Coordinates of C-alpha atoms in Angstrom, one line a residue:
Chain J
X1 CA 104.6 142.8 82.0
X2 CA 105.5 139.2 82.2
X3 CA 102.9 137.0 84.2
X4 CA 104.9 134.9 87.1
X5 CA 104.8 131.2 86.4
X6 CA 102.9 130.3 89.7
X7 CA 99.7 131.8 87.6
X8 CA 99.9 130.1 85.0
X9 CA 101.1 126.8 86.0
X10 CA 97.4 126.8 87.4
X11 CA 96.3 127.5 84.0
X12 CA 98.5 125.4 82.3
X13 CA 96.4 122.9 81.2
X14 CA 93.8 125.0 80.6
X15 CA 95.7 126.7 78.0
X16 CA 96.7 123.8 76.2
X17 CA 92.9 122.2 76.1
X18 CA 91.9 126.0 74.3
X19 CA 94.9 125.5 72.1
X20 CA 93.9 122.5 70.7
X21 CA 90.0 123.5 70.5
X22 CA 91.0 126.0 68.4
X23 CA 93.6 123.8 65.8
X24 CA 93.2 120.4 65.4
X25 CA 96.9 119.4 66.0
X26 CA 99.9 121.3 67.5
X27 CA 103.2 120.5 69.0
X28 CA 105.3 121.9 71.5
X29 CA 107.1 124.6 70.2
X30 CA 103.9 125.6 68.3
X31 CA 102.1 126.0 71.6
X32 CA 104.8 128.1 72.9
X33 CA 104.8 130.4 70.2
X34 CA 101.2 130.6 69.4
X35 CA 100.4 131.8 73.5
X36 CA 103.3 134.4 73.0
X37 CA 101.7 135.9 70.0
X38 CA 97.7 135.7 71.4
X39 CA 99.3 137.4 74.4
X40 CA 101.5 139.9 72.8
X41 CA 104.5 138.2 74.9
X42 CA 103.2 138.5 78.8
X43 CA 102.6 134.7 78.7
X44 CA 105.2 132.5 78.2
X45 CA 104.8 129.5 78.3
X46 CA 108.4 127.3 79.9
X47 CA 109.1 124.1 78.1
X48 CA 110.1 122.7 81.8
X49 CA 106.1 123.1 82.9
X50 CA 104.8 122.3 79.3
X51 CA 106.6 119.1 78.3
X52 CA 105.8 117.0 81.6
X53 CA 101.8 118.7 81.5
X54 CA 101.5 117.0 77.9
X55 CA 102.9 113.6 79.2
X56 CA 100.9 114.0 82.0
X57 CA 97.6 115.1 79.7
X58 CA 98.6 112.2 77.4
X59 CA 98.8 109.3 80.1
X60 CA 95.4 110.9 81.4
X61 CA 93.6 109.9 78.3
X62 CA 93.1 113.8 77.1
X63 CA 95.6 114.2 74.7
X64 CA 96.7 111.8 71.7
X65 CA 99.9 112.2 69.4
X66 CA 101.0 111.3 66.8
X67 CA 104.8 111.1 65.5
X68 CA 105.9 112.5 62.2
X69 CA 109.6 112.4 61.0
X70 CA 111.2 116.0 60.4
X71 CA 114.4 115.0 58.6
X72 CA 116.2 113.1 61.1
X73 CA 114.0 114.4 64.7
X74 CA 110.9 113.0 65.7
X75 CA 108.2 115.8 65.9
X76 CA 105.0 115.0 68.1
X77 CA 101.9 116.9 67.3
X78 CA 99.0 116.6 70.1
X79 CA 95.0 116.5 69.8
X80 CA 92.4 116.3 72.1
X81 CA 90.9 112.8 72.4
X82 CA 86.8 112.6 72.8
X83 CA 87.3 112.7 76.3
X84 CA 90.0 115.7 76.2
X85 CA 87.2 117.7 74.5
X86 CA 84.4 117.5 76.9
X87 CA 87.6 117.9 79.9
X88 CA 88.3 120.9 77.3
X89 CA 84.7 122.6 77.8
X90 CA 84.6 122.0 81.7
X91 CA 88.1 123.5 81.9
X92 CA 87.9 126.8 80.0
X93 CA 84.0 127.6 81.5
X94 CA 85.4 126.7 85.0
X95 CA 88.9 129.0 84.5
X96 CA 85.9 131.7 82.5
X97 CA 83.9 131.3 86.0
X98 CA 87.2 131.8 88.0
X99 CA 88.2 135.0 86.6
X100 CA 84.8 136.8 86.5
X101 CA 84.9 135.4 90.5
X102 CA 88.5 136.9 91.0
X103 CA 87.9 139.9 89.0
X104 CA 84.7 140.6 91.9
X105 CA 87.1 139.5 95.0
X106 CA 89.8 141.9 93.6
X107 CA 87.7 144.7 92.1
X108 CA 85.4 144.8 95.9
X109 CA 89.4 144.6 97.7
X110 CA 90.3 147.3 95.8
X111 CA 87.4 149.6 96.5
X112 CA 87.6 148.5 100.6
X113 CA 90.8 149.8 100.4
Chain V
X1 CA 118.0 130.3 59.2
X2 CA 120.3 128.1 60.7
X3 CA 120.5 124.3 59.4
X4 CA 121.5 121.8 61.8
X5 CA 123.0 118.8 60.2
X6 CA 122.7 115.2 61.6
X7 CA 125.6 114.9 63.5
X8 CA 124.5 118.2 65.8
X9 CA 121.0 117.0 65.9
X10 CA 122.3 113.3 67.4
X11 CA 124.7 115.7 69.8
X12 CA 121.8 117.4 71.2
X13 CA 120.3 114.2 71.5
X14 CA 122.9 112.7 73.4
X15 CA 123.2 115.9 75.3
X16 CA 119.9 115.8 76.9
X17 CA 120.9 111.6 77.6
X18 CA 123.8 113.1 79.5
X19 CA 122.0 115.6 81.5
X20 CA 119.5 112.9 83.0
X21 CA 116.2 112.8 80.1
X22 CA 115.3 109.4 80.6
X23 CA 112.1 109.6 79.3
X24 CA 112.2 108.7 75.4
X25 CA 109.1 110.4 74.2
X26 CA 110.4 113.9 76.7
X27 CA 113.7 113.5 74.5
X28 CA 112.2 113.4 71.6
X29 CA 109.6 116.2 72.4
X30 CA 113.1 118.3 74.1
X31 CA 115.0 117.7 71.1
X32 CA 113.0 118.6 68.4
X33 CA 111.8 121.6 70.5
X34 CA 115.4 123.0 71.1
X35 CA 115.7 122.1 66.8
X36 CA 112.7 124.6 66.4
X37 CA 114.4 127.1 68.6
X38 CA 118.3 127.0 66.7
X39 CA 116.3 127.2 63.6
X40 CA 114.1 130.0 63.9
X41 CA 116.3 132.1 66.4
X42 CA 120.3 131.7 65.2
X43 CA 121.6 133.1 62.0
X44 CA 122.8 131.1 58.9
X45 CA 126.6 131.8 60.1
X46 CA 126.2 131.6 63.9
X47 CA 127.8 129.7 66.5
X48 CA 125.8 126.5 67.1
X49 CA 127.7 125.8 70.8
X50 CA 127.7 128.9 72.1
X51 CA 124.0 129.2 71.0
X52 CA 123.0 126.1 72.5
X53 CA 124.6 126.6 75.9
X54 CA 122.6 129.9 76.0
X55 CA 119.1 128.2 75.2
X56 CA 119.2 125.4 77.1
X57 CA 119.1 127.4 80.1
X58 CA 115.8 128.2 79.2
X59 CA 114.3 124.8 79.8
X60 CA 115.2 124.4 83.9
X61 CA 115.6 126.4 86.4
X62 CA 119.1 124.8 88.4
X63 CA 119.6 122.0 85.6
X64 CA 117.5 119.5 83.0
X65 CA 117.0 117.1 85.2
X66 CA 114.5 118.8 86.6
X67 CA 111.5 118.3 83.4
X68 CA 112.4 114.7 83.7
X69 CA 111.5 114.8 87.6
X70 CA 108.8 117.1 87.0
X71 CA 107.1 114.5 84.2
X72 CA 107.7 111.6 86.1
X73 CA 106.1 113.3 89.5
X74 CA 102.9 114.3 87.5
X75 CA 102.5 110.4 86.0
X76 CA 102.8 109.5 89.2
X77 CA 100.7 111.9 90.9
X78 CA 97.9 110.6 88.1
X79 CA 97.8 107.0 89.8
X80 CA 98.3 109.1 93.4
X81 CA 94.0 109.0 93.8
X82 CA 93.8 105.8 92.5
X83 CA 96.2 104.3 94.9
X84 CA 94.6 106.0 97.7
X85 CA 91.4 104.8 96.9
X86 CA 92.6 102.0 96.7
X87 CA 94.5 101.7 100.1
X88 CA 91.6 103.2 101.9
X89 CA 89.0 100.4 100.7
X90 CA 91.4 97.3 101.5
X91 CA 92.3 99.1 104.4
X92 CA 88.5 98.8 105.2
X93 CA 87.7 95.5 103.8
X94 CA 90.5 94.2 105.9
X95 CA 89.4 95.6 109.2
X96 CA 85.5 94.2 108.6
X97 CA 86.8 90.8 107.4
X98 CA 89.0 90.6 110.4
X99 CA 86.8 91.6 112.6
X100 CA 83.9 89.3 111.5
X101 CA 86.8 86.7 111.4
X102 CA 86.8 87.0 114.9
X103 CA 83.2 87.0 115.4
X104 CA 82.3 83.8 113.7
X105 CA 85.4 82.4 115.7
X106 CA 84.2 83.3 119.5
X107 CA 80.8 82.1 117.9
X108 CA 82.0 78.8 116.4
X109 CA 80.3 80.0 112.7
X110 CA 82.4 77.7 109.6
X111 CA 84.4 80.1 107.8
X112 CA 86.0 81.7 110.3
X113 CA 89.4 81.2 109.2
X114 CA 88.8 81.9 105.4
X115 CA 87.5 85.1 106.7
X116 CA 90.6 86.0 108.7
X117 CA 93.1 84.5 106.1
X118 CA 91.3 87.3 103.5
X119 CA 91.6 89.5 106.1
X120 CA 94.6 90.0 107.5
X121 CA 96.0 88.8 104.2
X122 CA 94.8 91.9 102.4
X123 CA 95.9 93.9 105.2
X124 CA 99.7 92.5 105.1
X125 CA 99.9 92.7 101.4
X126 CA 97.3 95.0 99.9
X127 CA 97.1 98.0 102.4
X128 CA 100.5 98.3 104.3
X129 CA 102.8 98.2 100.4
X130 CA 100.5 100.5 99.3
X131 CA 100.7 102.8 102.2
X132 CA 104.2 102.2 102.1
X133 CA 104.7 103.4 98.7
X134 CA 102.3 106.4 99.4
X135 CA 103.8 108.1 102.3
X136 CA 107.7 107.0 100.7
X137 CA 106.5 109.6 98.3
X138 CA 105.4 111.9 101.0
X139 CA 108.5 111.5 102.6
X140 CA 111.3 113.5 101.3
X141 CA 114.0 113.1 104.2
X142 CA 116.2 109.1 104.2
X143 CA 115.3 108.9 107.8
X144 CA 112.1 109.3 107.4
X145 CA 112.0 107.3 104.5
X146 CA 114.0 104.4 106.5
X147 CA 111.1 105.4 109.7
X148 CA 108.2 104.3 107.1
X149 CA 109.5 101.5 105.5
X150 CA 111.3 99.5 109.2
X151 CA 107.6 100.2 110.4
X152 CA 105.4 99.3 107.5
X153 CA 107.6 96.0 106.8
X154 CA 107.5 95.4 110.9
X155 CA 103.7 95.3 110.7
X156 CA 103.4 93.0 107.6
X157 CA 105.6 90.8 109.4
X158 CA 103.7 91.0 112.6
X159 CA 100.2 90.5 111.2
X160 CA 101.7 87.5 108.5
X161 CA 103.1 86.0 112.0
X162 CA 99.8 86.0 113.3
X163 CA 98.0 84.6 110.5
X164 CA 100.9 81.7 110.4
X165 CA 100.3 81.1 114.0
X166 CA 96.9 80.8 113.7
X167 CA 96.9 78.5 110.3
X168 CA 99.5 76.5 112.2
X169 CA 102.1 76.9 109.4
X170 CA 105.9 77.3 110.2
X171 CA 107.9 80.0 110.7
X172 CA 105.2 81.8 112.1
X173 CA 107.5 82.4 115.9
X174 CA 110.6 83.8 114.3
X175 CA 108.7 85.7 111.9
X176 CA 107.0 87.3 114.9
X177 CA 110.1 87.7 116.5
X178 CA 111.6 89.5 114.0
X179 CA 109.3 92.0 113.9
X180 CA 109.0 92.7 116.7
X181 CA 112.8 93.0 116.8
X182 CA 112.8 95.6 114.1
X183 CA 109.8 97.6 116.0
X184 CA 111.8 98.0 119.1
X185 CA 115.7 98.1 117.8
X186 CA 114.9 99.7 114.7
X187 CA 111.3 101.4 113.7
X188 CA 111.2 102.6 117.3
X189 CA 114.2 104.5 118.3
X190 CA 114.1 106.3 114.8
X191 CA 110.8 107.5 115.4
X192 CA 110.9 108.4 118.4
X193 CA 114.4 110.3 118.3
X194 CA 113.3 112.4 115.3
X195 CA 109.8 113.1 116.4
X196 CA 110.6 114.7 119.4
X197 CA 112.8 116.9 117.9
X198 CA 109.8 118.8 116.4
X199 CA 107.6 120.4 118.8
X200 CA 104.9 120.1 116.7
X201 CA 104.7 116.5 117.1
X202 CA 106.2 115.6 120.4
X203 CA 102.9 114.8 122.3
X204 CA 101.9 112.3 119.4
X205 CA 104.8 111.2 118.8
X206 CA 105.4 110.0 122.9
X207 CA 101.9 108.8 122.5
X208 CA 102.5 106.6 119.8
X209 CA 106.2 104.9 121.2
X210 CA 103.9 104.0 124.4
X211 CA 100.6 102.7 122.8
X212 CA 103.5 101.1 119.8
X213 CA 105.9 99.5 123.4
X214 CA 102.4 98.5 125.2
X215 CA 101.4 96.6 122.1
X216 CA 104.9 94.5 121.6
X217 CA 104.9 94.0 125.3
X218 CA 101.1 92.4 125.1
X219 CA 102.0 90.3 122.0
X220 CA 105.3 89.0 123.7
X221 CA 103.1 88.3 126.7
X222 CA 100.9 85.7 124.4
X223 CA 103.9 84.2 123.7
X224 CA 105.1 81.0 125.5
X225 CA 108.7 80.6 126.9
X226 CA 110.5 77.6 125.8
X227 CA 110.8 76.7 129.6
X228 CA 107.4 76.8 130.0
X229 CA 106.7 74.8 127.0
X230 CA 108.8 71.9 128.1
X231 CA 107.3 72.2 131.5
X232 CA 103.6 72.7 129.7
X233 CA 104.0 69.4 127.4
X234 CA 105.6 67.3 130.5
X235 CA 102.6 67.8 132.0
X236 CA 100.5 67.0 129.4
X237 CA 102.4 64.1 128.8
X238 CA 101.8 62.7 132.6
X239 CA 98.4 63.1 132.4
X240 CA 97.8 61.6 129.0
X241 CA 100.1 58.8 130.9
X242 CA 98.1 58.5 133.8
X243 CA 94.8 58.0 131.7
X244 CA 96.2 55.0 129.9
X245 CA 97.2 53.3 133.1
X246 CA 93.7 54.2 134.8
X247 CA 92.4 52.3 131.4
X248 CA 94.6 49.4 131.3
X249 CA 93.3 48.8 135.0
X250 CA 89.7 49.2 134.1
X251 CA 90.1 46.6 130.8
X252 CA 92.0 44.1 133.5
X253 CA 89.0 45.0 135.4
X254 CA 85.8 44.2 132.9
X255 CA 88.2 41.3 131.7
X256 CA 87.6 39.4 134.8
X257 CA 83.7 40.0 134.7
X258 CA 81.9 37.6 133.0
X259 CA 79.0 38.9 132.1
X260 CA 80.3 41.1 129.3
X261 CA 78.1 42.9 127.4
X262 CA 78.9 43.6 123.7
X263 CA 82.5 42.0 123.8
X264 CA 83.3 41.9 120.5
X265 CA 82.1 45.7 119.6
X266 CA 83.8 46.6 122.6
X267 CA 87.3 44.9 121.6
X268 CA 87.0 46.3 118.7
X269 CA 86.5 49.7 119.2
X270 CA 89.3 49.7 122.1
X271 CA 91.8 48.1 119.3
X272 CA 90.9 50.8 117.2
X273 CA 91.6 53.8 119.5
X274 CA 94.8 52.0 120.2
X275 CA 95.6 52.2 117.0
X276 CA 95.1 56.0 116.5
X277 CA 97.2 56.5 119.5
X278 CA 99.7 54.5 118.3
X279 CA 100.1 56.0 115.1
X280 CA 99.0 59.8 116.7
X281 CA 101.9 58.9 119.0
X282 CA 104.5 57.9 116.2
X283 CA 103.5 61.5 113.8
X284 CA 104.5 63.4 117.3
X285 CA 107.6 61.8 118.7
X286 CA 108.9 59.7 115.4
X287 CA 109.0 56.6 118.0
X288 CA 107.1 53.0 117.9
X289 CA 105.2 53.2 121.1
X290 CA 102.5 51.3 122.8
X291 CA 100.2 53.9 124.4
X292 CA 100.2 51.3 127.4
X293 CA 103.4 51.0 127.6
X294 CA 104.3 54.5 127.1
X295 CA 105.1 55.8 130.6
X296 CA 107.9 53.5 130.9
X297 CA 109.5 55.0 127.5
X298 CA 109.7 58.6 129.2
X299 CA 108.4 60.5 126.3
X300 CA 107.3 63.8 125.8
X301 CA 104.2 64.6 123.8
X302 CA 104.7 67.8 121.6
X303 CA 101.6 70.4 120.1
X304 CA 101.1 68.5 116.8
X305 CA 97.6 69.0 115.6
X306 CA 96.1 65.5 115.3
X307 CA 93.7 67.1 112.7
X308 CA 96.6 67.8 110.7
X309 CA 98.1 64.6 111.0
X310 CA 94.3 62.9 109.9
X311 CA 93.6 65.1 107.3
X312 CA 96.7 64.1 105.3
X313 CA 96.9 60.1 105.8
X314 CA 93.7 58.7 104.6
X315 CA 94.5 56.0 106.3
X316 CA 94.3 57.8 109.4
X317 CA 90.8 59.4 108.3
X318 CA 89.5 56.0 107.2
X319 CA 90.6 54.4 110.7
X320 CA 88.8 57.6 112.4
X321 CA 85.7 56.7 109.9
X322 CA 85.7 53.2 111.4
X323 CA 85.5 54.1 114.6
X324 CA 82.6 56.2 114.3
X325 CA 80.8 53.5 112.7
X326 CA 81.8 51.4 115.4
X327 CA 80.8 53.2 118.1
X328 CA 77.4 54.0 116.4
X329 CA 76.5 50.3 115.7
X330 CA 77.8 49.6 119.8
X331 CA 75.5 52.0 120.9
X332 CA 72.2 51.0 118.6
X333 CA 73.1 47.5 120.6
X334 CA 72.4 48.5 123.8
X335 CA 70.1 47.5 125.7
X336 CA 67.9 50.7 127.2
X337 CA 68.8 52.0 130.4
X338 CA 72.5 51.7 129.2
X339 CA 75.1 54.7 128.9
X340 CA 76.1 54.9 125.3
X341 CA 79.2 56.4 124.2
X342 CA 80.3 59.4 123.3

């Protein structure tokens, strides 16, 4: 089962603060892949929702790049800034706090129904 | 693996140009993505076009625009708080300043126009462009696009106009005039038209056109025809008119008594308020004129503010100096039990 991308656009940046906790630089297609293989292929992540969430992360002061030449492309690898890392913590206990939350609201649905 | 050579790499390049990336860090970030993907997914021999066409699908749901439109709405959704916060405290800066404006002017208080100048100035140019540029973003329709901007320009106009009026600098009556023009030819009829279309609105939206028509009808109310001005300053003019010949008799008057007190002082005081006339006279109507003889010229006497006028000929203020000095040193000479003068 594929998730639908309303969920994880919610999660989106989430997902890309635990990516780069957990390596101290990726770039985009690197993100993409990594998610598919932690989550045996249900997430994917789209490069439409991914590419403007990094600018977006980047012009917010979480994320920094830097630019390396691959032969004639440009390849931009992303870290988390000081300020991205703290944002990183607040952001995976919050999504951590969520889920144990949902997984109450759906579990006591279920068991009404 | 597949190898891309340069020239493909500078097509795909010029690919995602053509289908509306702007962005030069989104292209570079697209390009070298869609490089990763031919690489790792198409076989040494494949077809690079055919490939490409399929992949690029990937990326966008009806076409690439979109992740340009996407990254450009999430920037600016980053300065979206900012803004507001921004637009909410001028908005409420304005309002105080204003309103204490008004206070220290009912209550004669100095600074009462500095206050209002900050004030409505902050409103016109800080609050309305940003609110403007906030609820242009809101808006996705033209006409209501056209609704917000005819209205917000319309009340910068309006409130300028008033501040012009007040500081007594031109342009301030057609500036008014316009905007008003645009509220009631322009902001109104659009507003109105499309708001009562939606039921949801309708009360409002009447509410609004008659508090919006109630307001231009009290402004244009303040306003003076120019029929009325002519007839206003005419009358002015006759009475400033008749004073000077009720003076001219009493001078021909204490002339003939001979027991006059302070003569000199006196002259001298009287030659020095003709002068101010004179010259007050000459900023107003461009003519020579002796005050005295001035009914028999039939001028007309205009709103000039003498305090402009004496504020920017210092040999105006200097003349104004010397007669306060003289009338000082004329009344220390009196003897008790006279009137002095104002």
């Amino acid at each position: 089962m594929i998730y639908s991308s309303e969920l994880i656009k919610g999660t989106l940046k989430t997902i890309i603060l635990k990516l780069l906790r957990d390596n101290p630089r990726m770039y985009g297609y690197e993100m993409t892949q990594r998610v598919k293989e932690l989550t045996g292929d249900k997430i994917q992540l789209t490069e439409g929702a991914l590419y403007p969430t990094l600018h977006a992360m980047e012009a917010e002061g979480i994320l920094q790049t830097e630019s390396e030449y691959i032969g004639k492309r440009v390849r931009k690898y992303y870290s988390l800034t000081p300020k991205g890392k703290t944002k990183g913590e607040e952001k995976i206990s919050e999504l951590a706090d969520f889920l144990e939350t949902m997984k109450f609201l759906i579990g006591a649905q279920t068991s009404i129904s | 693996m597949y190898s891309l050579t340069d020239q493909q790499i500078d097509w795909i390049l010029d690919d995602l140009r053509r289908r509306g990336i702007e962005t030069e860090d989104l292209q570079l970030n697209l390009l070298d993505h869609i490089c990763c993907i031919v690489e790792g997914e198409l076989e040494e021999n494949g077809d690079f076009g055919q490939f490409y066409s399929t992949i690029i699908t990937r990326f966008y749901k009806r076409e690439l625009m979109e992740v340009e439109e996407e990254t450009q709405s999430l920037l600016l959704f980053k300065n979206y708080y900012t803004m507001k916060k921004i637009m909410m405290t001028s908005g409420t800066i304005s309002a105080a300043l204003t309103a204490l404006g008004i206070l220290f002017k009912f209550m004669h208080f100095p600074g009462a126009a500095f206050l209002l100048l900050l004030g409505i100035v902050s409103f016109s140019l800080v609050f309305l462009p940003l609110l403007l540029t906030l609820r242009i973003r809101e808006r996705k329709e033209i006409k209501e696009r056209i609704i917000v901007v005819t209205g917000v320009i319309a009340g910068s106009m309006l409130s300028l106009a008033v501040l012009f009026k007040i500081q007594h600098w031109p342009f301030a009556n057609i500036m008014g005039f316009s905007a008003v023009l645009m509220f009631a030819l322009l902001f109104l009829p659009l507003y109105f038209f499309t708001g009562i279309r939606n039921p949801m609105n309708k009360e409002n939206v009447i509410v609004n056109s008659l508090i919006i028509i109630m307001g231009c009808g009290l402004f244009l109310t303040l306003v003076r025809t120019n029929q009325n001005q002519q007839r206003i300053q005419a009358d002015r003019t006759r009475d400033y008119l008749q004073q000077e010949q009720l003076l001219a008799h009493e001078r021909m008057l204490t002339s003939i008594d001979s027991a006059k007190v302070l003569a000199e002082e006196a002259k001298s005081i009287n030659q020095l308020c003709d002068d101010i006339k004179k010259k007050l006279i000459k900023f107003d109507t461009g003519l020579e004129i002796n005050p005295a003889t001035a009914y028999d010229d039939k001028i007309i006497l205009t709103e000039s503010i003498a305090n402009d006028y004496f504020s920017r000929e210092t040999e105006m203020s200097n003349k104004i100096d010397q007669l306060r000095t003289s009338l000082s040193n004329y009344n220390q000479k009196l003897s008790p039990g006279m009137a002095p003068l104002p």
